[in-house]
Amino acid sequence: MTERYGGPVIDPHHHLWDLSLQRHPWLQNAPAGLAPILRDYGIDDYRADAAQQNVIATVHVEAGWSAAYPLEESRWLDGLDRSSGVAHRYIAGVPLDGPDAPRLLEAEAANPNVVGIRDILSWHPDAAKRFASRPDRMGDPAWRAGLAHATRLGLVFDLMLYPWQMAEALDLVRAFPQTLFVLNHGGSPIDRTEDGMALWRRGLRALGGEPNLRLKISDLVAYDHAWTLESLRPVIAHCLDCFGPERAMFASDFPVAGLHASFDEVYQVFRTVAAELSLDEQRALFFATANETYRLGLADPAEIGRGSHV
């Protein structure tokens, strides 16, 4: 075991919302299980949750803002006081197969704070676990045309899906070698049966071989409500074995992950598991991969220190 990483942290996946705006249908019509997060969650709330973790910058990921109000979420974020580094950059939401996708993508790309797009693809036969309207969007020519346009504009694509969609995702990632994809939430290992976890492990292994794909290790507690350090450790270990620290990053997914763990509990697990790695590998997971992937341009004190001794 090496020493635990104590340097600056980038959180590349979290959400903010103001429920008084009535722009989040999934929260306005939420099931009882979401009750703990049915409250405004702003920058000060995030900072309070993350206060002990040395988070110096974050990437805000689209939070299910109603598609009836395009571009509004990014403009709302632009109006917040982001001087603390929270919501330093954004992943915006655009339906890539929508009739107005080219115009919306161009408008988002024109905002220097927007570095990527997410259009959730997670489809589940159980409607309560379903995010996407249909299961086959990745292969739709109209959807792929939208992704191609986002790529031409230099936008990263955040990829959220379930393990049984990984074979289709592998085809997608290979068909778009110029697109930088970021797989969300460790590939969402939702089926905890032996067969379900085997499917996740195989799919993640295959995806890990693609050089234009990164992995966010985030909100694993959403798929393991009775989690312990020992139940999460092998999941994180497989993520790292498939992608390596140089293509993986730790992220909070707060406040959603707060349904099952505190911010400090989430990062305590990350820090404990990562302590088996070298400090350079830990730095990649907590800072450098996110900094490079999302073009944050933040100075790494460790690199500055090395440079001063050349």
mmCIF file of C-alpha atoms in Angstrom:
data_model
loop_
_atom_site.group_PDB
_atom_site.id
_atom_site.type_symbol
_atom_site.label_atom_id
_atom_site.label_comp_id
_atom_site.label_asym_id
_atom_site.label_seq_id
_atom_site.Cartn_x
_atom_site.Cartn_y
_atom_site.Cartn_z
ATOM 1 C CA MET A 1 0.000 0.000 0.000
ATOM 2 C CA THR A 2 1.281 3.469 -0.867
ATOM 3 C CA GLU A 3 0.170 6.650 0.847
ATOM 4 C CA ARG A 4 -3.319 7.921 0.152
ATOM 5 C CA TYR A 5 -3.716 10.678 -2.386
ATOM 6 C CA GLY A 6 -4.070 14.070 -0.713
ATOM 7 C CA GLY A 7 -3.936 16.378 -3.707
ATOM 8 C CA PRO A 8 -6.586 18.384 -5.547
ATOM 9 C CA VAL A 9 -9.728 16.578 -6.686
ATOM 10 C CA ILE A 10 -11.880 17.129 -9.777
ATOM 11 C CA ASP A 11 -15.408 15.750 -9.514
ATOM 12 C CA PRO A 12 -16.433 15.126 -13.136
ATOM 13 C CA HIS A 13 -20.050 14.133 -12.512
ATOM 14 C CA HIS A 14 -22.683 15.825 -10.370
ATOM 15 C CA HIS A 15 -25.946 17.735 -10.741
ATOM 16 C CA LEU A 16 -27.517 20.979 -9.563
ATOM 17 C CA TRP A 17 -31.184 21.987 -9.671
ATOM 18 C CA ASP A 18 -33.723 24.535 -8.525
ATOM 19 C CA LEU A 19 -37.078 22.817 -8.204
ATOM 20 C CA SER A 20 -38.974 26.116 -8.222
ATOM 21 C CA LEU A 21 -38.143 26.375 -11.948
ATOM 22 C CA GLN A 22 -40.207 23.228 -12.616
ATOM 23 C CA ARG A 23 -37.828 22.077 -15.323
ATOM 24 C CA HIS A 24 -37.097 18.524 -14.106
ATOM 25 C CA PRO A 25 -40.030 16.213 -14.882
ATOM 26 C CA TRP A 26 -38.384 13.183 -13.283
ATOM 27 C CA LEU A 27 -38.215 15.060 -9.979
ATOM 28 C CA GLN A 28 -41.623 16.695 -10.297
ATOM 29 C CA ASN A 29 -43.230 13.258 -10.732
ATOM 30 C CA ALA A 30 -40.799 11.352 -8.551
ATOM 31 C CA PRO A 31 -41.522 8.036 -6.815
ATOM 32 C CA ALA A 32 -41.302 7.871 -3.032
ATOM 33 C CA GLY A 33 -37.790 6.478 -3.159
ATOM 34 C CA LEU A 34 -36.427 9.805 -4.403
ATOM 35 C CA ALA A 35 -37.905 11.804 -1.530
ATOM 36 C CA PRO A 36 -34.508 12.604 0.076
ATOM 37 C CA ILE A 37 -33.368 14.535 -3.018
ATOM 38 C CA LEU A 38 -36.629 16.367 -3.687
ATOM 39 C CA ARG A 39 -35.132 19.669 -2.622
ATOM 40 C CA ASP A 40 -33.167 22.424 -4.266
ATOM 41 C CA TYR A 41 -29.531 21.464 -4.714
ATOM 42 C CA GLY A 42 -27.297 24.409 -5.455
ATOM 43 C CA ILE A 43 -23.620 25.248 -5.372
ATOM 44 C CA ASP A 44 -23.583 25.878 -1.624
ATOM 45 C CA ASP A 45 -25.275 22.522 -1.004
ATOM 46 C CA TYR A 46 -22.682 20.747 -3.121
ATOM 47 C CA ARG A 47 -19.833 22.586 -1.400
ATOM 48 C CA ALA A 48 -21.169 21.572 2.015
ATOM 49 C CA ASP A 49 -21.337 17.917 0.970
ATOM 50 C CA ALA A 50 -17.849 17.963 -0.582
ATOM 51 C CA ALA A 51 -16.180 20.170 2.042
ATOM 52 C CA GLN A 52 -13.761 17.500 3.318
ATOM 53 C CA GLN A 53 -12.560 16.203 -0.052
ATOM 54 C CA ASN A 54 -10.416 19.009 -1.537
ATOM 55 C CA VAL A 55 -12.600 19.350 -4.630
ATOM 56 C CA ILE A 56 -11.237 22.282 -6.625
ATOM 57 C CA ALA A 57 -13.367 21.934 -9.773
ATOM 58 C CA THR A 58 -16.343 19.986 -11.056
ATOM 59 C CA VAL A 59 -18.109 19.060 -14.264
ATOM 60 C CA HIS A 60 -21.873 19.525 -14.130
ATOM 61 C CA VAL A 61 -23.758 16.829 -16.032
ATOM 62 C CA GLU A 62 -27.204 17.531 -17.453
ATOM 63 C CA ALA A 63 -29.823 16.760 -14.820
ATOM 64 C CA GLY A 64 -32.843 15.754 -16.862
ATOM 65 C CA TRP A 65 -33.931 19.301 -17.711
ATOM 66 C CA SER A 66 -37.113 19.201 -19.780
ATOM 67 C CA ALA A 67 -36.424 18.954 -23.517
ATOM 68 C CA ALA A 68 -39.280 21.436 -23.970
ATOM 69 C CA TYR A 69 -36.860 24.146 -22.786
ATOM 70 C CA PRO A 70 -33.681 23.594 -24.806
ATOM 71 C CA LEU A 71 -30.464 25.449 -23.938
ATOM 72 C CA GLU A 72 -31.974 26.745 -20.687
ATOM 73 C CA GLU A 73 -29.949 24.554 -18.348
ATOM 74 C CA SER A 74 -26.599 25.817 -19.624
ATOM 75 C CA ARG A 75 -27.819 29.408 -19.459
ATOM 76 C CA TRP A 76 -29.055 28.854 -15.910
ATOM 77 C CA LEU A 77 -25.647 27.489 -14.922
ATOM 78 C CA ASP A 78 -23.948 30.459 -16.603
ATOM 79 C CA GLY A 79 -25.880 32.730 -14.236
ATOM 80 C CA LEU A 80 -24.647 31.038 -11.042
ATOM 81 C CA ASP A 81 -21.630 32.114 -9.013
ATOM 82 C CA ARG A 82 -19.191 29.447 -10.150
ATOM 83 C CA SER A 83 -16.083 31.100 -8.708
ATOM 84 C CA SER A 84 -15.540 28.197 -6.278
ATOM 85 C CA GLY A 85 -14.929 25.828 -9.189
ATOM 86 C CA VAL A 86 -18.286 24.066 -8.895
ATOM 87 C CA ALA A 87 -19.782 23.639 -12.391
ATOM 88 C CA HIS A 88 -16.486 24.782 -13.909
ATOM 89 C CA ARG A 89 -17.587 23.069 -17.120
ATOM 90 C CA TYR A 90 -20.831 21.417 -18.289
ATOM 91 C CA ILE A 91 -22.081 18.337 -20.096
ATOM 92 C CA ALA A 92 -25.265 19.595 -21.748
ATOM 93 C CA GLY A 93 -28.354 17.623 -22.657
ATOM 94 C CA VAL A 94 -29.387 17.475 -26.324
ATOM 95 C CA PRO A 95 -31.590 14.756 -27.924
ATOM 96 C CA LEU A 96 -29.329 13.784 -30.802
ATOM 97 C CA ASP A 97 -32.181 12.447 -32.935
ATOM 98 C CA GLY A 98 -34.320 15.549 -32.477
ATOM 99 C CA PRO A 99 -35.249 17.650 -35.520
ATOM 100 C CA ASP A 100 -33.465 20.656 -34.041
ATOM 101 C CA ALA A 101 -30.334 18.781 -32.929
ATOM 102 C CA PRO A 102 -27.824 20.541 -35.245
ATOM 103 C CA ARG A 103 -28.890 24.020 -34.130
ATOM 104 C CA LEU A 104 -28.930 23.058 -30.442
ATOM 105 C CA LEU A 105 -25.535 21.376 -30.642
ATOM 106 C CA GLU A 106 -24.043 24.429 -32.330
ATOM 107 C CA ALA A 107 -25.518 26.727 -29.688
ATOM 108 C CA GLU A 108 -24.164 24.577 -26.861
ATOM 109 C CA ALA A 109 -20.750 24.271 -28.503
ATOM 110 C CA ALA A 110 -20.570 28.058 -28.820
ATOM 111 C CA ASN A 111 -20.674 28.290 -25.014
ATOM 112 C CA PRO A 112 -17.067 27.949 -23.775
ATOM 113 C CA ASN A 113 -18.318 26.303 -20.587
ATOM 114 C CA VAL A 114 -19.878 23.380 -22.472
ATOM 115 C CA VAL A 115 -17.411 20.565 -23.155
ATOM 116 C CA GLY A 116 -19.731 17.703 -23.946
ATOM 117 C CA ILE A 117 -23.196 16.266 -24.493
ATOM 118 C CA ARG A 118 -25.209 13.546 -22.809
ATOM 119 C CA ASP A 119 -28.270 11.905 -24.333
ATOM 120 C CA ILE A 120 -29.086 8.996 -22.031
ATOM 121 C CA LEU A 121 -29.417 5.620 -23.756
ATOM 122 C CA SER A 122 -30.225 3.409 -20.741
ATOM 123 C CA TRP A 123 -33.223 1.278 -21.647
ATOM 124 C CA HIS A 124 -34.772 -1.262 -19.272
ATOM 125 C CA PRO A 125 -37.790 -3.528 -19.790
ATOM 126 C CA ASP A 126 -39.027 -2.280 -16.411
ATOM 127 C CA ALA A 127 -40.422 1.201 -17.088
ATOM 128 C CA ALA A 128 -39.449 2.314 -13.584
ATOM 129 C CA LYS A 129 -35.769 1.769 -14.439
ATOM 130 C CA ARG A 130 -35.961 3.098 -17.981
ATOM 131 C CA PHE A 131 -34.278 6.346 -19.035
ATOM 132 C CA ALA A 132 -34.484 6.055 -22.826
ATOM 133 C CA SER A 133 -37.761 5.937 -24.746
ATOM 134 C CA ARG A 134 -36.681 2.971 -26.860
ATOM 135 C CA PRO A 135 -33.893 0.381 -26.805
ATOM 136 C CA ASP A 136 -32.300 0.851 -30.217
ATOM 137 C CA ARG A 137 -31.278 4.510 -30.421
ATOM 138 C CA MET A 138 -27.542 3.871 -30.802
ATOM 139 C CA GLY A 139 -28.110 2.307 -34.212
ATOM 140 C CA ASP A 140 -30.586 4.896 -35.482
ATOM 141 C CA PRO A 141 -29.099 6.790 -38.464
ATOM 142 C CA ALA A 142 -30.707 10.058 -37.309
ATOM 143 C CA TRP A 143 -29.238 9.668 -33.822
ATOM 144 C CA ARG A 144 -25.835 8.807 -35.254
ATOM 145 C CA ALA A 145 -26.003 11.873 -37.482
ATOM 146 C CA GLY A 146 -26.478 13.969 -34.353
ATOM 147 C CA LEU A 147 -23.497 12.307 -32.695
ATOM 148 C CA ALA A 148 -21.378 12.936 -35.802
ATOM 149 C CA HIS A 149 -22.299 16.622 -35.666
ATOM 150 C CA ALA A 150 -21.413 16.829 -31.963
ATOM 151 C CA THR A 151 -18.047 15.251 -32.771
ATOM 152 C CA ARG A 152 -17.348 17.775 -35.543
ATOM 153 C CA LEU A 153 -18.006 20.498 -32.980
ATOM 154 C CA GLY A 154 -15.379 19.006 -30.650
ATOM 155 C CA LEU A 155 -17.801 17.818 -27.982
ATOM 156 C CA VAL A 156 -17.211 14.806 -25.743
ATOM 157 C CA PHE A 157 -20.103 12.339 -25.502
ATOM 158 C CA ASP A 158 -21.108 10.999 -22.081
ATOM 159 C CA LEU A 159 -22.418 7.470 -22.609
ATOM 160 C CA MET A 160 -24.979 6.131 -20.112
ATOM 161 C CA LEU A 161 -26.428 2.659 -20.696
ATOM 162 C CA TYR A 162 -27.051 -0.727 -19.108
ATOM 163 C CA PRO A 163 -24.743 -3.766 -19.453
ATOM 164 C CA TRP A 164 -27.000 -5.592 -21.940
ATOM 165 C CA GLN A 165 -26.461 -2.635 -24.288
ATOM 166 C CA MET A 166 -22.666 -2.893 -24.176
ATOM 167 C CA ALA A 167 -22.338 -4.969 -27.349
ATOM 168 C CA GLU A 168 -24.275 -2.304 -29.230
ATOM 169 C CA ALA A 169 -22.132 0.363 -27.561
ATOM 170 C CA LEU A 170 -18.967 -1.411 -28.673
ATOM 171 C CA ASP A 171 -20.154 -1.141 -32.273
ATOM 172 C CA LEU A 172 -20.952 2.536 -31.731
ATOM 173 C CA VAL A 173 -17.586 3.398 -30.198
ATOM 174 C CA ARG A 174 -15.773 1.609 -33.021
ATOM 175 C CA ALA A 175 -17.921 3.335 -35.659
ATOM 176 C CA PHE A 176 -16.958 6.762 -34.258
ATOM 177 C CA PRO A 177 -13.184 6.576 -33.636
ATOM 178 C CA GLN A 178 -12.902 10.373 -33.640
ATOM 179 C CA THR A 179 -15.451 10.740 -30.833
ATOM 180 C CA LEU A 180 -14.236 10.768 -27.240
ATOM 181 C CA PHE A 181 -16.796 8.793 -25.219
ATOM 182 C CA VAL A 182 -17.082 8.682 -21.431
ATOM 183 C CA LEU A 183 -18.975 5.716 -19.995
ATOM 184 C CA ASN A 184 -20.975 6.791 -16.932
ATOM 185 C CA HIS A 185 -21.382 5.028 -13.581
ATOM 186 C CA GLY A 186 -18.990 2.162 -14.180
ATOM 187 C CA GLY A 187 -21.288 0.817 -16.872
ATOM 188 C CA SER A 188 -24.305 0.638 -14.505
ATOM 189 C CA PRO A 189 -24.040 -2.905 -13.052
ATOM 190 C CA ILE A 190 -27.708 -3.021 -12.065
ATOM 191 C CA ASP A 191 -28.321 -6.787 -12.298
ATOM 192 C CA ARG A 192 -26.561 -8.196 -9.236
ATOM 193 C CA THR A 193 -27.225 -11.843 -10.067
ATOM 194 C CA GLU A 194 -24.242 -14.007 -10.969
ATOM 195 C CA ASP A 195 -25.225 -13.952 -14.642
ATOM 196 C CA GLY A 196 -25.905 -10.209 -14.548
ATOM 197 C CA MET A 197 -22.503 -9.388 -13.085
ATOM 198 C CA ALA A 198 -20.792 -11.750 -15.532
ATOM 199 C CA LEU A 199 -22.480 -9.911 -18.409
ATOM 200 C CA TRP A 200 -21.285 -6.585 -16.983
ATOM 201 C CA ARG A 201 -17.728 -7.856 -16.542
ATOM 202 C CA ARG A 202 -17.545 -9.198 -20.113
ATOM 203 C CA GLY A 203 -19.052 -6.073 -21.621
ATOM 204 C CA LEU A 204 -16.783 -3.734 -19.684
ATOM 205 C CA ARG A 205 -13.729 -5.786 -20.632
ATOM 206 C CA ALA A 206 -14.601 -5.472 -24.321
ATOM 207 C CA LEU A 207 -15.273 -1.740 -24.072
ATOM 208 C CA GLY A 208 -12.049 -1.209 -22.159
ATOM 209 C CA GLY A 209 -10.097 -2.141 -25.272
ATOM 210 C CA GLU A 210 -11.321 0.913 -27.179
ATOM 211 C CA PRO A 211 -8.854 3.838 -27.025
ATOM 212 C CA ASN A 212 -11.525 6.532 -27.529
ATOM 213 C CA LEU A 213 -13.476 5.544 -24.420
ATOM 214 C CA ARG A 214 -13.005 6.734 -20.827
ATOM 215 C CA LEU A 215 -14.775 5.460 -17.703
ATOM 216 C CA LYS A 216 -16.378 7.289 -14.805
ATOM 217 C CA ILE A 217 -16.416 5.226 -11.616
ATOM 218 C CA SER A 218 -19.447 6.860 -10.054
ATOM 219 C CA ASP A 219 -22.628 6.118 -8.088
ATOM 220 C CA LEU A 220 -21.862 2.434 -7.683
ATOM 221 C CA VAL A 221 -24.029 2.544 -4.557
ATOM 222 C CA ALA A 222 -27.081 3.027 -6.803
ATOM 223 C CA TYR A 223 -26.679 -0.600 -7.872
ATOM 224 C CA ASP A 224 -25.649 -1.952 -4.456
ATOM 225 C CA HIS A 225 -27.886 -0.409 -1.807
ATOM 226 C CA ALA A 226 -26.497 -2.642 0.950
ATOM 227 C CA TRP A 227 -22.966 -1.730 -0.058
ATOM 228 C CA THR A 228 -19.848 -2.218 1.999
ATOM 229 C CA LEU A 229 -16.231 -1.464 1.189
ATOM 230 C CA GLU A 230 -15.738 -5.145 0.418
ATOM 231 C CA SER A 231 -18.744 -5.325 -1.909
ATOM 232 C CA LEU A 232 -17.612 -2.270 -3.893
ATOM 233 C CA ARG A 233 -13.910 -3.135 -3.981
ATOM 234 C CA PRO A 234 -14.125 -5.866 -6.679
ATOM 235 C CA VAL A 235 -16.377 -3.689 -8.848
ATOM 236 C CA ILE A 236 -13.869 -0.827 -8.730
ATOM 237 C CA ALA A 237 -11.004 -3.267 -9.251
ATOM 238 C CA HIS A 238 -12.611 -4.626 -12.425
ATOM 239 C CA CYS A 239 -13.178 -1.084 -13.707
ATOM 240 C CA LEU A 240 -9.495 -0.320 -13.192
ATOM 241 C CA ASP A 241 -8.380 -3.617 -14.667
ATOM 242 C CA CYS A 242 -10.363 -2.898 -17.844
ATOM 243 C CA PHE A 243 -9.497 0.772 -18.307
ATOM 244 C CA GLY A 244 -6.480 1.544 -16.153
ATOM 245 C CA PRO A 245 -6.185 4.725 -14.049
ATOM 246 C CA GLU A 246 -5.081 6.752 -17.075
ATOM 247 C CA ARG A 247 -8.518 6.249 -18.684
ATOM 248 C CA ALA A 248 -10.703 6.198 -15.561
ATOM 249 C CA MET A 249 -11.879 8.835 -13.109
ATOM 250 C CA PHE A 250 -13.684 8.871 -9.785
ATOM 251 C CA ALA A 251 -16.878 10.949 -9.603
ATOM 252 C CA SER A 252 -19.585 11.581 -7.020
ATOM 253 C CA ASP A 253 -22.898 11.737 -8.911
ATOM 254 C CA PHE A 254 -24.217 13.907 -6.101
ATOM 255 C CA PRO A 255 -26.858 14.523 -4.950
ATOM 256 C CA VAL A 256 -28.233 11.314 -6.535
ATOM 257 C CA ALA A 257 -25.624 9.083 -4.872
ATOM 258 C CA GLY A 258 -26.681 10.695 -1.594
ATOM 259 C CA LEU A 259 -29.729 8.435 -1.633
ATOM 260 C CA HIS A 260 -27.440 5.614 -0.519
ATOM 261 C CA ALA A 261 -24.229 7.149 0.885
ATOM 262 C CA SER A 262 -22.743 10.418 2.073
ATOM 263 C CA PHE A 263 -20.207 12.274 -0.060
ATOM 264 C CA ASP A 264 -17.467 11.416 2.421
ATOM 265 C CA GLU A 265 -18.451 7.735 2.416
ATOM 266 C CA VAL A 266 -18.235 7.639 -1.374
ATOM 267 C CA TYR A 267 -14.783 9.195 -1.431
ATOM 268 C CA GLN A 268 -13.586 7.159 1.547
ATOM 269 C CA VAL A 269 -14.245 4.037 -0.543
ATOM 270 C CA PHE A 270 -12.441 5.565 -3.529
ATOM 271 C CA ARG A 271 -9.455 6.613 -1.427
ATOM 272 C CA THR A 272 -9.201 3.271 0.363
ATOM 273 C CA VAL A 273 -9.298 1.172 -2.808
ATOM 274 C CA ALA A 274 -6.987 3.544 -4.704
ATOM 275 C CA ALA A 275 -4.402 3.528 -1.891
ATOM 276 C CA GLU A 276 -3.120 0.233 -3.292
ATOM 277 C CA LEU A 277 -1.961 2.127 -6.396
ATOM 278 C CA SER A 278 0.968 4.459 -6.955
ATOM 279 C CA LEU A 279 0.483 8.154 -6.250
ATOM 280 C CA ASP A 280 0.656 8.917 -9.970
ATOM 281 C CA GLU A 281 -2.141 6.414 -10.615
ATOM 282 C CA GLN A 282 -4.199 7.896 -7.796
ATOM 283 C CA ARG A 283 -3.627 11.378 -9.190
ATOM 284 C CA ALA A 284 -4.974 10.207 -12.530
ATOM 285 C CA LEU A 285 -8.160 8.866 -10.942
ATOM 286 C CA PHE A 286 -8.850 11.873 -8.748
ATOM 287 C CA PHE A 287 -7.589 14.672 -11.003
ATOM 288 C CA ALA A 288 -5.625 14.151 -14.196
ATOM 289 C CA THR A 289 -7.943 11.967 -16.309
ATOM 290 C CA ALA A 290 -10.896 14.302 -15.760
ATOM 291 C CA ASN A 291 -8.710 17.362 -16.352
ATOM 292 C CA GLU A 292 -7.544 16.010 -19.712
ATOM 293 C CA THR A 293 -10.825 14.415 -20.836
ATOM 294 C CA TYR A 294 -12.936 17.507 -20.262
ATOM 295 C CA ARG A 295 -10.224 20.012 -21.255
ATOM 296 C CA LEU A 296 -10.401 21.823 -17.922
ATOM 297 C CA GLY A 297 -6.883 23.220 -18.250
ATOM 298 C CA LEU A 298 -6.213 23.170 -14.506
ATOM 299 C CA ALA A 299 -2.645 23.210 -13.241
ATOM 300 C CA ASP A 300 -1.631 20.105 -11.316
ATOM 301 C CA PRO A 301 0.563 21.128 -8.358
ATOM 302 C CA ALA A 302 2.468 17.854 -8.682
ATOM 303 C CA GLU A 303 3.431 18.666 -12.284
ATOM 304 C CA ILE A 304 4.424 22.201 -11.305
ATOM 305 C CA GLY A 305 6.627 20.738 -8.574
ATOM 306 C CA ARG A 306 8.307 18.388 -11.016
ATOM 307 C CA GLY A 307 8.905 21.213 -13.486
ATOM 308 C CA SER A 308 10.666 23.359 -10.897
ATOM 309 C CA HIS A 309 13.364 20.700 -10.488
ATOM 310 C CA VAL A 310 14.179 20.206 -14.170
#
